[in-house]
Short mmCIF file of C-alpha atoms in Angstrom, two decimals:
data_model
loop_
_atom_site.label_atom_id
_atom_site.label_comp_id
_atom_site.label_asym_id
_atom_site.label_seq_id
_atom_site.Cartn_x
_atom_site.Cartn_y
_atom_site.Cartn_z
CA UNK I 19 0.00 0.00 0.00
CA UNK I 20 1.33 3.43 -0.93
CA UNK I 21 1.91 6.02 1.72
CA UNK I 22 0.42 9.47 1.31
CA UNK I 23 3.82 10.78 0.27
CA UNK I 24 4.16 8.07 -2.38
CA UNK I 25 0.67 8.80 -3.71
CA UNK I 26 1.19 12.53 -4.06
CA UNK I 27 4.85 12.58 -5.11
CA UNK I 28 5.49 13.64 -8.75
CA UNK I 29 6.34 10.64 -10.92
CA UNK I 30 9.92 11.84 -11.55
CA UNK I 31 10.68 12.14 -7.81
CA UNK I 32 11.95 9.11 -5.91
CA UNK I 33 11.97 10.42 -2.35
CA UNK I 34 15.77 10.55 -2.31
CA UNK I 35 16.31 12.00 -5.77
CA UNK I 36 14.93 11.94 -9.28
CA UNK I 37 14.34 9.59 -12.21
CA UNK I 38 13.10 9.46 -15.78
CA UNK I 39 9.46 8.31 -15.46
CA UNK I 40 8.99 6.82 -18.94
CA UNK I 41 9.36 3.16 -20.02
CA UNK I 42 12.92 2.09 -20.95
CA UNK I 43 14.36 5.46 -19.91
CA UNK I 44 16.76 4.39 -17.15
CA UNK I 45 20.38 5.31 -18.04
CA UNK I 46 23.20 2.81 -17.97
CA UNK I 47 24.95 2.31 -14.64
CA UNK I 48 28.59 1.80 -13.71
CA UNK I 49 28.84 -1.56 -15.52
CA UNK I 50 27.73 0.11 -18.73
CA UNK I 51 30.38 2.80 -18.31
CA UNK I 52 33.09 0.14 -17.91
CA UNK I 53 31.83 -1.76 -20.97
CA UNK I 54 31.89 1.43 -23.05
CA UNK I 55 35.36 2.40 -21.89
CA UNK I 56 36.67 -1.04 -22.86
CA UNK I 57 35.09 -1.06 -26.32
CA UNK I 58 34.91 2.58 -27.44
CA UNK I 59 36.52 4.02 -30.55
CA UNK I 60 40.23 4.84 -30.52
CA UNK I 61 39.71 7.98 -32.63
CA UNK I 62 41.71 10.89 -31.25
CA UNK I 63 40.01 14.23 -30.47
CA UNK I 64 42.75 15.80 -32.59
CA UNK I 65 41.67 14.03 -35.78
CA UNK I 66 41.57 15.97 -39.08
CA UNK I 67 37.77 16.08 -38.98
CA UNK I 68 37.93 18.48 -36.05
CA UNK I 69 39.87 21.04 -38.08
CA UNK I 70 36.74 21.71 -40.17
CA UNK I 71 35.04 23.30 -37.17
CA UNK I 72 34.95 27.04 -37.90
CA UNK I 73 34.97 29.73 -35.24
CA UNK I 74 33.82 33.29 -35.87
CA UNK I 75 35.06 36.19 -33.78
CA UNK I 76 31.79 37.07 -32.14
CA UNK I 77 30.88 40.70 -31.60
CA UNK I 78 27.78 41.24 -29.49
CA UNK I 79 26.07 44.38 -28.34
CA UNK I 80 22.86 45.20 -26.47
CA UNK I 81 19.76 44.51 -28.53
CA UNK I 82 16.95 46.88 -27.62
CA UNK I 83 14.39 46.29 -30.37
CA UNK I 84 11.43 44.41 -28.89
CA UNK I 85 10.60 42.88 -32.27
CA UNK I 86 13.92 41.05 -32.56
CA UNK I 87 15.45 37.94 -31.02
CA UNK I 88 19.17 37.23 -31.39
CA UNK I 89 21.09 34.07 -30.53
CA UNK I 90 24.89 33.64 -30.39
CA UNK I 91 26.54 30.23 -30.04
CA UNK I 92 29.45 30.44 -27.61
CA UNK I 93 29.95 26.66 -27.70
CA UNK I 94 28.33 23.34 -26.74
CA UNK I 95 25.15 24.29 -24.83
CA UNK I 96 26.30 27.82 -23.99
CA UNK I 97 24.22 30.41 -25.83
CA UNK I 98 23.75 34.13 -25.44
CA UNK I 99 20.08 34.94 -26.09
CA UNK I 100 19.14 38.60 -26.50
CA UNK I 101 15.67 40.07 -26.69
CA UNK I 102 13.87 43.17 -25.36
CA UNK I 103 17.14 44.61 -24.10
CA UNK I 104 17.79 41.51 -21.96
CA UNK I 105 20.88 39.29 -22.15
CA UNK I 106 20.43 35.65 -21.15
CA UNK I 107 22.98 32.82 -20.87
CA UNK I 108 22.39 29.06 -20.96
CA UNK I 109 24.65 26.40 -19.39
CA UNK I 110 27.80 28.60 -19.20
CA UNK I 111 31.04 26.66 -19.75
CA UNK I 112 34.25 28.54 -20.52
CA UNK I 113 36.84 26.09 -19.17
CA UNK I 114 39.17 24.23 -21.50
CA UNK I 115 37.93 20.85 -20.27
CA UNK I 116 34.52 19.50 -19.29
CA UNK I 117 35.91 17.84 -16.20
CA UNK I 118 36.39 18.24 -12.43
CA UNK I 119 40.08 18.88 -13.19
CA UNK I 120 41.78 20.82 -15.98
CA UNK I 121 44.58 18.30 -16.65
CA UNK I 122 42.28 15.45 -17.77
CA UNK I 123 38.88 14.91 -19.32
CA UNK I 124 37.26 16.06 -22.58
CA UNK I 125 39.17 19.03 -23.99
CA UNK I 126 37.59 21.84 -26.01
CA UNK I 127 38.00 21.43 -29.75
CA UNK I 128 37.08 25.10 -30.28
CA UNK I 129 37.78 27.94 -27.81
CA UNK I 130 34.81 29.77 -26.35
CA UNK I 131 33.62 32.21 -28.98
CA UNK I 132 33.39 35.07 -26.47
CA UNK I 133 35.61 35.78 -23.50
CA UNK I 134 33.99 36.68 -20.19
CA UNK I 135 35.22 40.26 -20.69
CA UNK I 136 33.36 40.48 -24.01
CA UNK I 137 29.98 39.57 -22.53
CA UNK I 138 27.33 42.27 -22.29
CA UNK I 139 25.64 42.67 -18.88
CA UNK I 140 23.94 39.34 -18.19
CA UNK I 141 20.51 39.48 -16.57
CA UNK I 142 19.60 35.78 -16.25
CA UNK I 143 21.57 32.53 -16.49
CA UNK I 144 19.85 29.16 -16.88
CA UNK I 145 21.36 25.85 -15.72
CA UNK I 146 19.85 22.64 -17.11
CA UNK I 147 21.66 20.15 -14.82
CA UNK I 148 24.88 19.60 -12.93
CA UNK I 149 27.13 17.71 -15.40
CA UNK I 150 30.55 19.24 -16.05
CA UNK I 151 29.82 20.15 -19.67
CA UNK I 152 26.82 22.21 -18.52
CA UNK I 153 27.75 23.45 -15.04
CA UNK I 154 31.36 24.59 -14.82
CA UNK I 155 32.82 25.67 -11.47
CA UNK I 156 35.24 28.32 -12.73
CA UNK I 157 32.74 29.79 -15.17
CA UNK I 158 30.11 30.09 -12.43
CA UNK I 159 32.58 31.79 -10.09
CA UNK I 160 33.64 34.27 -12.78
CA UNK I 161 30.05 35.13 -13.69
CA UNK I 162 29.13 35.66 -10.03
CA UNK I 163 32.06 38.05 -9.59
CA UNK I 164 31.26 39.88 -12.81
CA UNK I 165 27.46 40.06 -12.41
CA UNK I 166 26.72 39.71 -8.68
CA UNK I 167 23.03 40.68 -8.99
CA UNK I 168 22.31 38.37 -11.90
CA UNK I 169 19.34 35.99 -11.58
CA UNK I 170 20.21 32.27 -11.65
CA UNK I 171 17.55 29.70 -12.54
CA UNK I 172 18.32 26.03 -11.93
CA UNK I 173 16.53 22.71 -11.36
CA UNK I 174 15.87 21.39 -7.86
CA UNK I 175 19.07 20.69 -5.92
CA UNK I 176 21.46 22.68 -8.12
CA UNK I 177 20.90 25.91 -6.20
CA UNK I 178 23.25 24.82 -3.43
CA UNK I 179 26.16 24.67 -5.90
CA UNK I 180 25.44 28.24 -7.00
CA UNK I 181 24.82 29.71 -3.54
CA UNK I 182 27.96 28.11 -2.11
CA UNK I 183 29.96 30.06 -4.72
CA UNK I 184 28.35 33.36 -3.86
CA UNK I 185 25.26 33.60 -6.07
CA UNK I 186 22.70 35.86 -4.38
CA UNK I 187 19.61 35.43 -6.53
CA UNK I 188 18.88 31.75 -7.18
CA UNK I 189 15.54 30.15 -8.05
CA UNK I 190 15.13 26.36 -8.19
CA UNK I 191 12.38 24.89 -10.35
CA UNK I 192 10.65 21.54 -10.81
CA UNK I 193 9.21 20.23 -14.07
CA UNK I 194 6.17 22.24 -15.21
CA UNK I 195 6.85 25.10 -12.79
CA UNK I 196 6.24 28.59 -14.15
CA UNK I 197 7.71 31.82 -12.76
CA UNK I 198 8.18 35.43 -13.75
CA UNK I 199 11.87 36.44 -13.84
CA UNK I 200 11.77 40.18 -14.40
CA UNK I 201 10.33 40.69 -17.87
CA UNK I 202 10.71 37.02 -18.87
CA UNK I 203 8.11 34.32 -18.21
CA UNK I 204 9.95 31.07 -17.54
CA UNK I 205 8.71 27.49 -17.74
CA UNK I 206 10.64 24.45 -16.51
CA UNK I 207 10.20 21.44 -18.79
CA UNK I 208 10.90 17.71 -18.55
CA UNK I 209 14.08 16.18 -19.96
CA UNK I 210 15.24 12.58 -20.16
CA UNK I 211 18.72 12.48 -18.70
CA UNK I 212 20.43 12.01 -15.32
CA UNK I 213 22.57 14.03 -12.91
CA UNK I 214 25.56 13.76 -10.60
CA UNK I 215 29.03 15.25 -10.49
CA UNK I 216 30.36 12.28 -8.49
CA UNK I 217 29.43 8.58 -8.33
CA UNK I 218 27.94 9.00 -4.85
CA UNK I 219 25.43 11.76 -5.73
CA UNK I 220 23.93 10.39 -8.91
CA UNK I 221 20.39 11.62 -9.58
CA UNK I 222 20.27 13.60 -6.33
CA UNK I 223 19.53 16.79 -8.30
CA UNK I 224 17.05 17.36 -11.11
CA UNK I 225 17.64 17.89 -14.86
CA UNK I 226 15.37 19.95 -17.11
CA UNK I 227 14.82 22.26 -20.08
CA UNK I 228 13.30 25.75 -20.13
CA UNK I 229 10.90 27.94 -22.02
CA UNK I 230 11.50 31.69 -22.16
CA UNK I 231 8.69 34.05 -23.09
CA UNK I 232 9.78 37.60 -23.87
CA UNK I 233 7.22 40.25 -24.80
CA UNK I 234 6.71 38.96 -28.34
CA UNK I 235 9.08 36.02 -28.77
CA UNK I 236 9.23 32.54 -27.22
CA UNK I 237 12.30 30.31 -26.97
CA UNK I 238 12.61 26.65 -25.98
CA UNK I 239 15.97 25.52 -24.60
CA UNK I 240 15.93 21.74 -24.23
CA UNK I 241 19.10 21.43 -22.13
CA UNK I 242 20.47 17.89 -22.39
CA UNK I 243 17.98 15.15 -23.18
CA UNK I 244 17.06 11.99 -24.99
CA UNK I 245 13.86 11.80 -27.02
CA UNK I 246 10.90 11.53 -24.65
CA UNK I 247 7.10 11.73 -25.02
CA UNK I 248 6.56 15.19 -23.49
CA UNK I 249 7.64 17.54 -26.31
CA UNK I 250 4.10 17.85 -27.68
CA UNK I 251 2.81 18.63 -24.18
CA UNK I 252 5.53 21.28 -23.80
CA UNK I 253 4.30 22.86 -27.02
CA UNK I 254 0.66 22.86 -25.91
CA UNK I 255 1.48 24.33 -22.51
CA UNK I 256 4.17 26.89 -23.38
CA UNK I 257 4.18 27.33 -27.16
CA UNK I 258 4.06 28.24 -29.94
CA UNK I 259 7.81 28.87 -30.12
CA UNK I 260 9.80 31.16 -32.35
CA UNK I 261 13.08 29.34 -31.66
CA UNK I 262 13.92 25.86 -30.35
CA UNK I 263 17.47 25.06 -29.18
CA UNK I 264 17.82 21.27 -29.34
CA UNK I 265 20.82 18.96 -28.74
CA UNK I 266 22.01 16.91 -31.72
CA UNK I 267 25.29 15.30 -30.56
CA UNK I 268 26.87 12.76 -28.17
CA UNK I 269 24.71 9.80 -29.24
CA UNK I 270 27.07 6.90 -30.03
CA UNK I 271 27.14 4.07 -29.07
CA UNK I 272 23.36 3.89 -29.06
CA UNK I 273 23.14 1.00 -26.58
CA UNK I 274 24.74 3.37 -24.05
CA UNK I 275 23.54 6.85 -25.08
CA UNK I 276 19.97 6.09 -26.22
CA UNK I 277 18.46 6.92 -22.82
CA UNK I 278 20.32 10.23 -22.31
CA UNK I 279 21.05 11.87 -25.70
CA UNK I 280 19.16 12.41 -28.96
CA UNK I 281 20.40 11.52 -32.42
CA UNK I 282 19.92 14.15 -35.15
CA UNK I 283 16.88 12.19 -36.30
CA UNK I 284 15.49 12.28 -32.76
CA UNK I 285 16.09 16.03 -32.55
CA UNK I 286 14.16 16.74 -35.75
CA UNK I 287 11.37 14.49 -34.46
CA UNK I 288 11.30 16.47 -31.21
CA UNK I 289 11.17 19.70 -33.21
CA UNK I 290 8.18 18.44 -35.19
CA UNK I 291 6.41 17.59 -31.91
CA UNK I 292 7.19 21.09 -30.63
CA UNK I 293 5.88 22.78 -33.78
CA UNK I 294 2.73 20.93 -34.73
CA UNK I 295 1.41 23.73 -36.99
CA UNK I 296 4.46 25.05 -38.81
CA UNK I 297 2.49 26.90 -41.48
CA UNK I 298 0.79 29.12 -38.90
CA UNK I 299 3.55 29.12 -36.25
CA UNK I 300 6.94 28.98 -38.00
CA UNK I 301 9.90 28.27 -35.74
CA UNK I 302 13.64 28.02 -36.24
CA UNK I 303 15.71 25.15 -34.85
CA UNK I 304 19.18 25.89 -33.44
CA UNK I 305 21.29 22.75 -32.84
CA UNK I 306 23.32 22.53 -29.63
CA UNK I 307 25.56 20.01 -27.84
CA UNK I 308 27.94 19.20 -30.68
CA UNK I 309 31.33 20.26 -32.03
CA UNK I 310 32.82 21.77 -28.84
CA UNK I 311 33.76 18.73 -26.75
CA UNK I 312 34.19 15.24 -28.12
CA UNK I 313 32.20 13.32 -25.53
CA UNK I 314 31.18 10.18 -27.45
CA UNK I 315 32.08 8.03 -30.44
CA UNK I 316 30.38 9.56 -33.50
CA UNK I 317 32.55 11.63 -35.90
CA UNK I 318 32.61 15.27 -34.82
CA UNK I 319 31.04 16.62 -38.02
CA UNK I 320 28.38 13.92 -38.32
CA UNK I 321 25.66 15.54 -36.15
CA UNK I 322 25.13 18.69 -38.27
CA UNK I 323 25.35 16.69 -41.51
CA UNK I 324 22.70 14.20 -40.38
CA UNK I 325 20.54 16.98 -38.95
CA UNK I 326 20.53 18.81 -42.29
CA UNK I 327 19.78 15.55 -44.13
CA UNK I 328 16.89 14.62 -41.82
CA UNK I 329 15.55 18.18 -41.94
CA UNK I 330 15.46 18.07 -45.75
CA UNK I 331 13.85 14.62 -45.79
CA UNK I 332 11.18 15.94 -43.40
CA UNK I 333 10.33 18.67 -45.95
CA UNK I 334 11.03 21.49 -43.49
CA UNK I 335 12.11 24.91 -44.83
CA UNK I 336 15.89 25.01 -45.16
CA UNK I 337 16.10 28.59 -43.88
CA UNK I 338 14.53 27.57 -40.57
CA UNK I 339 17.44 25.29 -39.62
CA UNK I 340 20.18 27.47 -38.13
CA UNK I 341 23.34 25.35 -37.81
CA UNK I 342 25.60 27.98 -36.31
CA UNK I 343 29.37 28.23 -36.39
CA UNK I 344 31.04 28.87 -33.05
CA UNK I 345 30.64 32.59 -32.43
CA UNK I 346 27.93 33.09 -35.04
CA UNK I 347 24.95 35.33 -34.23
CA UNK I 348 21.63 35.32 -36.02
CA UNK I 349 18.67 37.61 -35.51
CA UNK I 350 15.02 36.70 -35.89
CA UNK I 351 12.71 39.57 -36.80
#
């Protein structure tokens, strides 16, 4: 018999942490990690394919026009989103490695497209979860020193990390929560992933995506996720969106990554679920989570190539797929 707490607890809560509530969505455990490490590709991160990754010298400035929305890819899942005179960051990572130490772990293939000194005043920073390629200790400390009154928005449990480093304004959200952060309406959305910076705190904090509603524009930032059944519900509750930032990389081998990362085909499928009436509510897709760190076994340039191929095969307008170079900005009128 269930206790009252069990009966009323959200399906993604466990009592001691969090889980993916959908069938066949449990990530691999330690044995899977060992199996992957023993069998994974020997390809070096310094392979010739990586040299095709372009980087543009980004130049950003305040954007005051309420009719416009601008996005700049700094790298991986770090984006600068500008609208209505506001500057917003997602998953800020500036360190040279996505790792607890800077002498080992995945190294950046492309330097961050903007230095901290080149950032405009940041009003809000969003954290999707606590993995090292999305929540970087040194980057957080630098941002707190540079913008001490900035608003931080994070999933349940991640606020402690931010507050312990000096963040003053921190809001923690659960899936489907909605808040007003200044002039931006924020929704917290489900993601299929996991959390933990150490083996002993796995899944003790939540993972999520976000919706951002400015005065006239709406953005969906998926964070880090596998394909799950809630994208259509996200659209009905928070859409229609003008821009969807979706991860397309870190998906091989599939037996290991299927429950935590989307393939390019999955990402386009998620986009279609998010935009169920494209003719009346056109939306651009901005791919994330590729080309900055080599985290898994697929070739570095494969994710954007397969995304473009799947997009074309899905008969979606080519000008609504924005595969950005590092440092590239695009503006949506």
